[in-house]
mmCIF file of N, CA and C in Angstrom:
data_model
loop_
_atom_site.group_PDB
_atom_site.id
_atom_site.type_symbol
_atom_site.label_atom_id
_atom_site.label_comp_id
_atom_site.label_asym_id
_atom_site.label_seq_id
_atom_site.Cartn_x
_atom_site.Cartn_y
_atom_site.Cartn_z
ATOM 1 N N UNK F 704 96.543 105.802 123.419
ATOM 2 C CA UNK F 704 95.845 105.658 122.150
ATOM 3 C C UNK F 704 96.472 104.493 121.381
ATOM 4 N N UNK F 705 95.687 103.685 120.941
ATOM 5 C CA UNK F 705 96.120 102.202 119.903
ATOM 6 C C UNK F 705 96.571 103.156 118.982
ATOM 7 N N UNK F 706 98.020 102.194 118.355
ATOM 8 C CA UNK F 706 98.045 102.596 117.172
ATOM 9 C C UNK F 706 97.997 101.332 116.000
ATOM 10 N N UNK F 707 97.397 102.171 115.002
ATOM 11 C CA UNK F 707 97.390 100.850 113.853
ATOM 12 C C UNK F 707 98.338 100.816 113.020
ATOM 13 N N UNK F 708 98.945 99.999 112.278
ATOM 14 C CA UNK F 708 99.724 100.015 110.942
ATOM 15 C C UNK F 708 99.298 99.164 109.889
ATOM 16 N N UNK F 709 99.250 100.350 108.935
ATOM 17 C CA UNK F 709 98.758 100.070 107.357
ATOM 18 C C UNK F 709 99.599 99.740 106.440
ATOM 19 N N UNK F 710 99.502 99.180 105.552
ATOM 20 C CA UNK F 710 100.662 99.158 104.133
ATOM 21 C C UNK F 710 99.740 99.897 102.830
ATOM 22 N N UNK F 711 99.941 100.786 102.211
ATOM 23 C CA UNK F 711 99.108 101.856 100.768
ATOM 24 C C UNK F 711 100.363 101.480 99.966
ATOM 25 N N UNK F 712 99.774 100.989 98.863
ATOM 26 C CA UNK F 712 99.969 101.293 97.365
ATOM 27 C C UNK F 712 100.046 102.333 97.073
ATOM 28 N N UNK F 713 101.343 103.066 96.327
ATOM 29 C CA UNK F 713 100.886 104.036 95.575
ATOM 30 C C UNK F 713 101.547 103.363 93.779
ATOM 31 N N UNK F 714 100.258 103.100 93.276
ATOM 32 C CA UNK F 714 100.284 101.801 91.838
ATOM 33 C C UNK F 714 100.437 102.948 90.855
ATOM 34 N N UNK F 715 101.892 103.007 89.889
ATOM 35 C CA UNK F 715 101.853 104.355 88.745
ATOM 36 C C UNK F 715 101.691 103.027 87.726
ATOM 37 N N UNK F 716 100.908 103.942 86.645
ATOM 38 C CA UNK F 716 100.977 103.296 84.963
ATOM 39 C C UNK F 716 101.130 104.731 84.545
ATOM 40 N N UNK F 717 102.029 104.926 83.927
ATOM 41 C CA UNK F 717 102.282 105.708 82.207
ATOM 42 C C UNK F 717 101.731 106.927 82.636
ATOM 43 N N UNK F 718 102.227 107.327 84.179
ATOM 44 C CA UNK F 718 102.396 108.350 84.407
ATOM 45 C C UNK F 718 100.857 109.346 85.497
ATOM 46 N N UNK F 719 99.853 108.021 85.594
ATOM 47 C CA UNK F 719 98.880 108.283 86.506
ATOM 48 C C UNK F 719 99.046 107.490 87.805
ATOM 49 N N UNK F 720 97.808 107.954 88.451
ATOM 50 C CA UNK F 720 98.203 106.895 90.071
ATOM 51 C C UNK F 720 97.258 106.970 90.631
ATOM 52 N N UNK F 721 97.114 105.318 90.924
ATOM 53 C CA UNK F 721 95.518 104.578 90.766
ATOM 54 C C UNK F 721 95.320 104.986 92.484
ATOM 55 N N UNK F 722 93.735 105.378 92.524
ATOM 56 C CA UNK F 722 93.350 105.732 93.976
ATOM 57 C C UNK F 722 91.800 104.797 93.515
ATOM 58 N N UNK F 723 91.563 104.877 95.063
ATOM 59 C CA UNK F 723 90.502 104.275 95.408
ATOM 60 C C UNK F 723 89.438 104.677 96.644
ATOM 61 N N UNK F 724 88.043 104.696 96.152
ATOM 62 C CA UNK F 724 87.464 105.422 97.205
ATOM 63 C C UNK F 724 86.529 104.116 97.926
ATOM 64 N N UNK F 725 86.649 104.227 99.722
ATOM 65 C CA UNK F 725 86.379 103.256 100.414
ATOM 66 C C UNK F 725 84.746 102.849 100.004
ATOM 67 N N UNK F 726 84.363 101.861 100.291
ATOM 68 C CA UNK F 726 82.739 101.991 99.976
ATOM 69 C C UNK F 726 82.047 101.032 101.572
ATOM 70 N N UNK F 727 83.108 101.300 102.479
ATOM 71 C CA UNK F 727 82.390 100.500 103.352
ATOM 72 C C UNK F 727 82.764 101.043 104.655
ATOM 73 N N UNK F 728 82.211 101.517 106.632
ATOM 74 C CA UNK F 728 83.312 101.353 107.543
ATOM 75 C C UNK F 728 82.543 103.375 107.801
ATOM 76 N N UNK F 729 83.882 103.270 108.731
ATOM 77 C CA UNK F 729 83.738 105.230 109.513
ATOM 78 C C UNK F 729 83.701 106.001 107.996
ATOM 79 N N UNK F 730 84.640 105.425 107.127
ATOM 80 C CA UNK F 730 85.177 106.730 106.558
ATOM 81 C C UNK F 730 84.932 106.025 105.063
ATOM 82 N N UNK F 731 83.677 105.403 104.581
ATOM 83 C CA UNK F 731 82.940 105.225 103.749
ATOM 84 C C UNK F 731 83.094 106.824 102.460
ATOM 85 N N UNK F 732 83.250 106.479 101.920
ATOM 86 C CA UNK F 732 83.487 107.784 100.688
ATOM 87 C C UNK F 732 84.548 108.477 100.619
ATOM 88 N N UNK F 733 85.474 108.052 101.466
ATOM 89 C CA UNK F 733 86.672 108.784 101.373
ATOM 90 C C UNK F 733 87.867 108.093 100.342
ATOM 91 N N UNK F 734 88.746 108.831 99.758
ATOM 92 C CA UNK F 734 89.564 108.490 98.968
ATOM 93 C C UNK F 734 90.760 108.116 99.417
ATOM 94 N N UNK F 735 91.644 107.129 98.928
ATOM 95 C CA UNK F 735 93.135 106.598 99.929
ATOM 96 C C UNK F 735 93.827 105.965 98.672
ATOM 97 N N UNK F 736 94.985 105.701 99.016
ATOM 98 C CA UNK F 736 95.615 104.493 98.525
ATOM 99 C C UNK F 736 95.141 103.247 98.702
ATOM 100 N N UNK F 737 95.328 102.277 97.712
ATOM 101 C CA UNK F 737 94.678 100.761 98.272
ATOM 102 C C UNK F 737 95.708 100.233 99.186
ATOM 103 N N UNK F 738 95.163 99.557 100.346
ATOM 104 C CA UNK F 738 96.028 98.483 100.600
ATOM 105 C C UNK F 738 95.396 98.245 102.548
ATOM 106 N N UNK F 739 95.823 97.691 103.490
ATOM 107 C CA UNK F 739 95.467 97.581 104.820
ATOM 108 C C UNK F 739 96.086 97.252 105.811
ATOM 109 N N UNK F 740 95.405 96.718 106.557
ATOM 110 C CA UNK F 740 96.254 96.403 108.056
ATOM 111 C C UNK F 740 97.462 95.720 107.767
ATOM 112 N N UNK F 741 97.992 95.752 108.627
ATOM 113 C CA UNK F 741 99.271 95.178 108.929
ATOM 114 C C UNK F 741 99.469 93.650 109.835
ATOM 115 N N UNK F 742 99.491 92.440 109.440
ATOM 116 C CA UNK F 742 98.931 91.344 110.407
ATOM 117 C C UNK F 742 100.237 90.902 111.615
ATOM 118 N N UNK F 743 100.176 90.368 112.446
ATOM 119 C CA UNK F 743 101.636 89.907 113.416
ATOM 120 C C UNK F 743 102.077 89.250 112.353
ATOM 121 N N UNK F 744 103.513 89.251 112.144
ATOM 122 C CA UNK F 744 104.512 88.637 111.351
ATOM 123 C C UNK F 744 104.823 88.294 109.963
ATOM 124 N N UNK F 745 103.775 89.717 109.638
ATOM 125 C CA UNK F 745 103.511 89.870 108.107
ATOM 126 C C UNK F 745 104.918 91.309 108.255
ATOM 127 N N UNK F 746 105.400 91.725 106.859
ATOM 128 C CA UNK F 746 106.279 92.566 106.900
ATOM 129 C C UNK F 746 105.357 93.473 105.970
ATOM 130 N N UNK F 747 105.526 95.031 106.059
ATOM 131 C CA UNK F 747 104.714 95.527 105.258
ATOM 132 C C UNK F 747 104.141 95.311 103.893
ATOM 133 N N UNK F 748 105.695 95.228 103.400
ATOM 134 C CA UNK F 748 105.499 94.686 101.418
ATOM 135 C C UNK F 748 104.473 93.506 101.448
ATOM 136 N N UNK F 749 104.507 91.965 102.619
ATOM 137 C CA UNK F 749 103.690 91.136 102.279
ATOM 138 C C UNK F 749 102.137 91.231 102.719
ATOM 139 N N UNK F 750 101.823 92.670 103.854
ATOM 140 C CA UNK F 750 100.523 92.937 104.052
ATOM 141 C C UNK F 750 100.237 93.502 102.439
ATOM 142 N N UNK F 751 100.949 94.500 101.697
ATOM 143 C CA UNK F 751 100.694 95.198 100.643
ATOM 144 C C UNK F 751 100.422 94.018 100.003
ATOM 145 N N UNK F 752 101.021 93.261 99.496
ATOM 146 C CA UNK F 752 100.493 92.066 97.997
ATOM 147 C C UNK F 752 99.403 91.670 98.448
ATOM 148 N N UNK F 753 99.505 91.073 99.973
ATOM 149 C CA UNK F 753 98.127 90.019 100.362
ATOM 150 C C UNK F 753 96.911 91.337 100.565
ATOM 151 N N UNK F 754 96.737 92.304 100.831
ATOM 152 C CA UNK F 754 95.812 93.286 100.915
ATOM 153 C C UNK F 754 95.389 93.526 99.192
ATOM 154 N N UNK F 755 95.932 93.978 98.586
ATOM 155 C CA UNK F 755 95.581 94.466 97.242
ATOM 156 C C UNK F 755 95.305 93.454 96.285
ATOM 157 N N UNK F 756 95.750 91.228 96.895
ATOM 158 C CA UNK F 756 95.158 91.036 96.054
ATOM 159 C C UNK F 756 93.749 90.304 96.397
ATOM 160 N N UNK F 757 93.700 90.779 97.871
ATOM 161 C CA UNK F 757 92.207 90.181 98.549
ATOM 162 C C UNK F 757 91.164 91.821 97.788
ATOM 163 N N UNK F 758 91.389 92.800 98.234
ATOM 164 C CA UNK F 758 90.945 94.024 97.406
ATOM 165 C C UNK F 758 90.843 94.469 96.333
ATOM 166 N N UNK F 759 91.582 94.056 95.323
ATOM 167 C CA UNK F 759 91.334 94.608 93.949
ATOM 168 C C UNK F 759 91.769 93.135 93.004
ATOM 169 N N UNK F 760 91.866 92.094 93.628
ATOM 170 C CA UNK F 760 92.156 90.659 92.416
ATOM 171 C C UNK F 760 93.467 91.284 91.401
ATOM 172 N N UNK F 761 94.494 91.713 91.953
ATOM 173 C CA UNK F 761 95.429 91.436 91.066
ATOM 174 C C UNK F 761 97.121 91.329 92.121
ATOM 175 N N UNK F 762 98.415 91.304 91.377
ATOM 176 C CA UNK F 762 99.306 90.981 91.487
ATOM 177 C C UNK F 762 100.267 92.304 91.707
ATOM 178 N N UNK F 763 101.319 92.542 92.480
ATOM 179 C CA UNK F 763 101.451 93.667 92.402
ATOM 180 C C UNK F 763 103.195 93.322 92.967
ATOM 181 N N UNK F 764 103.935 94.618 92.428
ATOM 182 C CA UNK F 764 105.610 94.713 92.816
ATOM 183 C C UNK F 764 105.904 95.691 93.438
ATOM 184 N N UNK F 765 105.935 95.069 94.768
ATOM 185 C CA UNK F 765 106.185 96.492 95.574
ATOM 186 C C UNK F 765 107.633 96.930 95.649
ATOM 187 N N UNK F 766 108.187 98.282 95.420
ATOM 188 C CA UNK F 766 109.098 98.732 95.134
ATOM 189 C C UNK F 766 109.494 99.780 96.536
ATOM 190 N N UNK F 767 110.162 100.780 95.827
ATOM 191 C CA UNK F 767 110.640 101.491 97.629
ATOM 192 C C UNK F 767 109.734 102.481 98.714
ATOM 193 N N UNK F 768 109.752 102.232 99.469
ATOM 194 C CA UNK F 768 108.988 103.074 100.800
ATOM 195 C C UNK F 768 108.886 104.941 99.864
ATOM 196 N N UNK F 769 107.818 105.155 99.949
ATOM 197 C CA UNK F 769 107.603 106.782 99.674
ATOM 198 C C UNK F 769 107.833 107.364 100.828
ATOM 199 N N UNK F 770 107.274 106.649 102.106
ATOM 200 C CA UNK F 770 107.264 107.682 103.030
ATOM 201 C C UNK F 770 106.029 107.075 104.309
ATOM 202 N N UNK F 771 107.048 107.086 105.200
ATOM 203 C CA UNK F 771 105.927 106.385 106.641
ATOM 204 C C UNK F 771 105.104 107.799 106.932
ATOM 205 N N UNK F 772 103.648 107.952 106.824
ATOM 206 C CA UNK F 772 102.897 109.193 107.402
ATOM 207 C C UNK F 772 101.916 108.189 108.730
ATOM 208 N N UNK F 773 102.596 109.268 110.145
ATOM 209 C CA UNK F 773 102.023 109.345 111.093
ATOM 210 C C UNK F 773 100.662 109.945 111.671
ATOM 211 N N UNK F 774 99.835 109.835 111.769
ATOM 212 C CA UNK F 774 98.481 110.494 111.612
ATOM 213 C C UNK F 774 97.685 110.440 112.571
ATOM 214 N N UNK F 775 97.278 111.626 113.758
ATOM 215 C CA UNK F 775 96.275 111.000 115.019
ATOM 216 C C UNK F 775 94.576 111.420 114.506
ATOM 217 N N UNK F 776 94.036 110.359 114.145
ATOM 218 C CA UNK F 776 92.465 110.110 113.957
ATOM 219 C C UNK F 776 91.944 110.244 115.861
ATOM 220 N N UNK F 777 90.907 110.697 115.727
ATOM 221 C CA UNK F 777 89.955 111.002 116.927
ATOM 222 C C UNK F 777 90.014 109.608 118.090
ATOM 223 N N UNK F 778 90.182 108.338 117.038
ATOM 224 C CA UNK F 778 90.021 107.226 118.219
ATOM 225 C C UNK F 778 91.022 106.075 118.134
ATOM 226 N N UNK F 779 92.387 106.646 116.681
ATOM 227 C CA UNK F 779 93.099 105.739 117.286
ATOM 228 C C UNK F 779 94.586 106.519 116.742
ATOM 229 N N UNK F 780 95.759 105.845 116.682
ATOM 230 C CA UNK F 780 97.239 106.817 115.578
ATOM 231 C C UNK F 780 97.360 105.808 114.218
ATOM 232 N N UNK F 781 97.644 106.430 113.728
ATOM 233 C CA UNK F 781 97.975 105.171 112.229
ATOM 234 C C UNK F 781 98.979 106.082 112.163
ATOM 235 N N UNK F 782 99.940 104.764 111.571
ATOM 236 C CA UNK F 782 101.142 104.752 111.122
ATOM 237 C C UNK F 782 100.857 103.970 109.415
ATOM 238 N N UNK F 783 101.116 105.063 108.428
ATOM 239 C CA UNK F 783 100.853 104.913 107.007
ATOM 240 C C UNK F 783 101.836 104.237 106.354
ATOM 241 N N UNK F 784 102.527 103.386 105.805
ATOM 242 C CA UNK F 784 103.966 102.577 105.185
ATOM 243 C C UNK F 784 102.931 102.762 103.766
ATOM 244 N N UNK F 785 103.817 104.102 103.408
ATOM 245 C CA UNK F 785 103.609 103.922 101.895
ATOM 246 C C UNK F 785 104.819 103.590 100.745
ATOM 247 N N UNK F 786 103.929 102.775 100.012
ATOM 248 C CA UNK F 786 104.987 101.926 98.862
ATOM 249 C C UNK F 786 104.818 101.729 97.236
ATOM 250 N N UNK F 787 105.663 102.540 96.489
ATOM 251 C CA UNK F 787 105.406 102.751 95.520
ATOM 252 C C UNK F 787 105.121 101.375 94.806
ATOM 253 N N UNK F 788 104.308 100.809 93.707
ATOM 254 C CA UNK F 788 103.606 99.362 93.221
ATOM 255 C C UNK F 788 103.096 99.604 91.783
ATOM 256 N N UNK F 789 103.782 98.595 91.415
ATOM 257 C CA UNK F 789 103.322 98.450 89.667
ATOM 258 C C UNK F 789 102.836 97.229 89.859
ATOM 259 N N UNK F 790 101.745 96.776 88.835
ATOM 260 C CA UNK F 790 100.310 95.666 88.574
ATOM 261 C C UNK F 790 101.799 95.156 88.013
ATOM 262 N N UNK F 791 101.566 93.720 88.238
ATOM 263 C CA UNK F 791 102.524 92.209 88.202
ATOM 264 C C UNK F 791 101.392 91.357 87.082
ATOM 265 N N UNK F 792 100.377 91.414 87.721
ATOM 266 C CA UNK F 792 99.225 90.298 86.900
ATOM 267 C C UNK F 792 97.823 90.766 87.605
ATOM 268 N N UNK F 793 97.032 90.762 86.452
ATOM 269 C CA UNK F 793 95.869 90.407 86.953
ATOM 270 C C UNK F 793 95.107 92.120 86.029
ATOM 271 N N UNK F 794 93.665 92.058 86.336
ATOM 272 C CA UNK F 794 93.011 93.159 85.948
ATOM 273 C C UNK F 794 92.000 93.689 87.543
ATOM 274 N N UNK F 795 92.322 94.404 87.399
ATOM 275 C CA UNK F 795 91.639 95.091 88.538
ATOM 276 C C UNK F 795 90.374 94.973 88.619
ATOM 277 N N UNK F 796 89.764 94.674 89.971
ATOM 278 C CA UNK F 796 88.717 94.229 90.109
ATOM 279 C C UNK F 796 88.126 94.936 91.337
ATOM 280 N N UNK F 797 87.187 95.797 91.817
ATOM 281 C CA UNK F 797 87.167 96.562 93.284
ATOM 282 C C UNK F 797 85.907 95.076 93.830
ATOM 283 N N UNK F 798 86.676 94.741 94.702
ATOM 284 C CA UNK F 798 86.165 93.856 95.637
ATOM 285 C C UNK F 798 85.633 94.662 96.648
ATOM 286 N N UNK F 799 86.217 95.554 97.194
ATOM 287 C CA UNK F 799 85.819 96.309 98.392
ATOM 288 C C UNK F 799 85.547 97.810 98.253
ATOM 289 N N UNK F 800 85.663 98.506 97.509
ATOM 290 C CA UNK F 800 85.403 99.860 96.962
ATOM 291 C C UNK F 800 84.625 100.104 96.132
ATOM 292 N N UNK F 801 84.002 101.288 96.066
ATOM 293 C CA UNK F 801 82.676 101.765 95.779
ATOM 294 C C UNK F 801 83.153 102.620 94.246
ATOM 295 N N UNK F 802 84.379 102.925 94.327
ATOM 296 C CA UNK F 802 84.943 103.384 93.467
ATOM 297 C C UNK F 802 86.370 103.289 93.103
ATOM 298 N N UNK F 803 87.189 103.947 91.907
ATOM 299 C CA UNK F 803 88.594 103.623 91.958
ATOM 300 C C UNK F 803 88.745 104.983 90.513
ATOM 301 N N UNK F 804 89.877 105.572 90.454
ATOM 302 C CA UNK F 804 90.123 106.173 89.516
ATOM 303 C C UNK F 804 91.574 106.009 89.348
ATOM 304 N N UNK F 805 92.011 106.714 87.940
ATOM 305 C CA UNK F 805 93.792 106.922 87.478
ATOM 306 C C UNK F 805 93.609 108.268 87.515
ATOM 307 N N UNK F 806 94.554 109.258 88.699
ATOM 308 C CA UNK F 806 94.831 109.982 88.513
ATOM 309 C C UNK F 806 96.188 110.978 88.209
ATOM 310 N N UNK F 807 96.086 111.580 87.231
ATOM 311 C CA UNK F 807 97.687 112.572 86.792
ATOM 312 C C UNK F 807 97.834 113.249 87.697
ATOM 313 N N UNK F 808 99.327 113.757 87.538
ATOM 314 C CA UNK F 808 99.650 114.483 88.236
ATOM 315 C C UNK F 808 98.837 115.952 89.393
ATOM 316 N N UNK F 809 98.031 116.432 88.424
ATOM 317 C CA UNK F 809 97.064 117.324 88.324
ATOM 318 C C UNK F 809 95.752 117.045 89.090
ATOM 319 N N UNK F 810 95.347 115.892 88.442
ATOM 320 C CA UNK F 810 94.159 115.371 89.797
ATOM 321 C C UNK F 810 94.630 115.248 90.997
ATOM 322 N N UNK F 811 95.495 114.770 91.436
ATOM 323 C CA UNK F 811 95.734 114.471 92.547
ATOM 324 C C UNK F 811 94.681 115.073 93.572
ATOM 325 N N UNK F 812 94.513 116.354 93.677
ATOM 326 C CA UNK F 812 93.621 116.993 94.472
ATOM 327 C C UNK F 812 92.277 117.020 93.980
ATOM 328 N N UNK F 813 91.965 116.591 92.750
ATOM 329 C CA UNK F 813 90.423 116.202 92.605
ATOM 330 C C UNK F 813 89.530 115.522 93.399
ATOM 331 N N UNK F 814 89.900 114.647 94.285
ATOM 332 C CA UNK F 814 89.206 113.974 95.115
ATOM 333 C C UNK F 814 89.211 113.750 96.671
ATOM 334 N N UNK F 815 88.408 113.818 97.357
ATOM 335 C CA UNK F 815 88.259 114.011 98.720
ATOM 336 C C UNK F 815 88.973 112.726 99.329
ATOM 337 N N UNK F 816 90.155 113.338 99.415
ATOM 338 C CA UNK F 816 91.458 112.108 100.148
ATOM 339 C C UNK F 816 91.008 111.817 101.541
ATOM 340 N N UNK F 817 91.137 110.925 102.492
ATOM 341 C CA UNK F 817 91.386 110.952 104.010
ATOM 342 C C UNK F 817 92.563 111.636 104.048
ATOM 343 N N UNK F 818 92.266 111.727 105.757
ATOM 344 C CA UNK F 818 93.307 112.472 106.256
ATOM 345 C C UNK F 818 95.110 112.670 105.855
ATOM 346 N N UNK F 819 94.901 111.145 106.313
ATOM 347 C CA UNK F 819 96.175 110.482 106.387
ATOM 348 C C UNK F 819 96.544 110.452 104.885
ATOM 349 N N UNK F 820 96.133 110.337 103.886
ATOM 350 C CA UNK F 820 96.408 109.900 102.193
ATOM 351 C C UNK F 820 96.702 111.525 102.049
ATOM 352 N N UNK F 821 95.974 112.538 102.747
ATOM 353 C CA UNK F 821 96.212 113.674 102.156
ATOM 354 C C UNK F 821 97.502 114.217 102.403
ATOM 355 N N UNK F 822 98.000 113.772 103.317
ATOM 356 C CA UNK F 822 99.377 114.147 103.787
ATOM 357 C C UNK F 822 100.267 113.222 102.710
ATOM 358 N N UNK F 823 99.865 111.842 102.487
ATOM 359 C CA UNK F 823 100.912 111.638 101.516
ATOM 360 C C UNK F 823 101.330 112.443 100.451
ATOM 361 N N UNK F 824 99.681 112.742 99.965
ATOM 362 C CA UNK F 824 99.834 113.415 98.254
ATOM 363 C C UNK F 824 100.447 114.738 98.538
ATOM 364 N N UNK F 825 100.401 115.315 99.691
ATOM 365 C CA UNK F 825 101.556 116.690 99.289
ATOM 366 C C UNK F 825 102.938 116.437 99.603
ATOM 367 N N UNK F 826 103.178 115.713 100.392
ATOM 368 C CA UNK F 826 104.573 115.270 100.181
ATOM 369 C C UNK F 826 105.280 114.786 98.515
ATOM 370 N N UNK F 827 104.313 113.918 97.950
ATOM 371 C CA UNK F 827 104.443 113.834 96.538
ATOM 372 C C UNK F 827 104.438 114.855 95.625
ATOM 373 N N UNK F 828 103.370 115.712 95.828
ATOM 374 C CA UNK F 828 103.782 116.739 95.362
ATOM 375 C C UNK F 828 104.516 117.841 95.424
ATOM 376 N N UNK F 829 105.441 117.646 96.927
ATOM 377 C CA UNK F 829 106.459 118.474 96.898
ATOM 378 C C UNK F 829 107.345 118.222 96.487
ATOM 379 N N UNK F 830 107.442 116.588 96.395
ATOM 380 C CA UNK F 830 108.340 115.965 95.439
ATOM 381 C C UNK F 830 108.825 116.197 93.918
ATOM 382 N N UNK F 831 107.342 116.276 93.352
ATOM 383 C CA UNK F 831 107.679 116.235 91.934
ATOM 384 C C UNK F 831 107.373 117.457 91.432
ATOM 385 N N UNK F 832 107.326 118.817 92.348
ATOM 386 C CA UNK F 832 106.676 119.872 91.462
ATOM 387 C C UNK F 832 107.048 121.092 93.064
#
């Protein structure tokens, strides 16, 4: 089985945390962290800036690893490099998503995560609660 590797944002402001729902692809309507592939001789943090600012037009500081989630999808493995990210510059703009919300602590489970994102958010929330 291929495996892929991703780089996700997880972007806090003032105590929410910005998600985004895909609007394009297999998994069209599903909710994730922003961010994408992983290119040859890109390092995760620089797939994360160059992904989020081809995807949402802004600037971003990627800070420390949350947590690599391993995940087997039906037709391939992803390997998740998630990285906590505060906005640097710019105003958010969904270039590629159909949607985007700020969610608290509390939402977190308001929205129909993918697989793989869903495993992040309970790790987070075993984290903080």
């Amino acid at each position: 089985m291929k495996t892929v590797e991703v780089a996700a944002a997880v972007i806090g402001r003032g105590g929410m945390t910005f998600a985004t729902q895909r609007g394009y692809g297999e998994f069209k309507d599903g909710w994730e962290f922003p961010g994408g592939k992983i290119e040859p001789g890109e390092t995760p943090q620089q797939a994360l800036r160059r992904e989020i600012e081809e995807e949402l037009g802004i600037e971003i500081v990627v800070g420390d690893l949350i947590d690599t989630v391993e995940y087997d999808y039906p037709e391939f493995h992803l390997r998740l490099h998630c990285f906590r990210a505060e906005i640097a510059d710019g105003t958010i703009e969904l270039r590629e998503h159909e949607a985007a919300r700020w969610l608290s602590a509390e939402e977190l489970e308001s929205v129909d995560w993918l697989p793989a994102d869903r495993e992040l958010v309970r790790k987070m929330q075993g984290e903080t609660g």
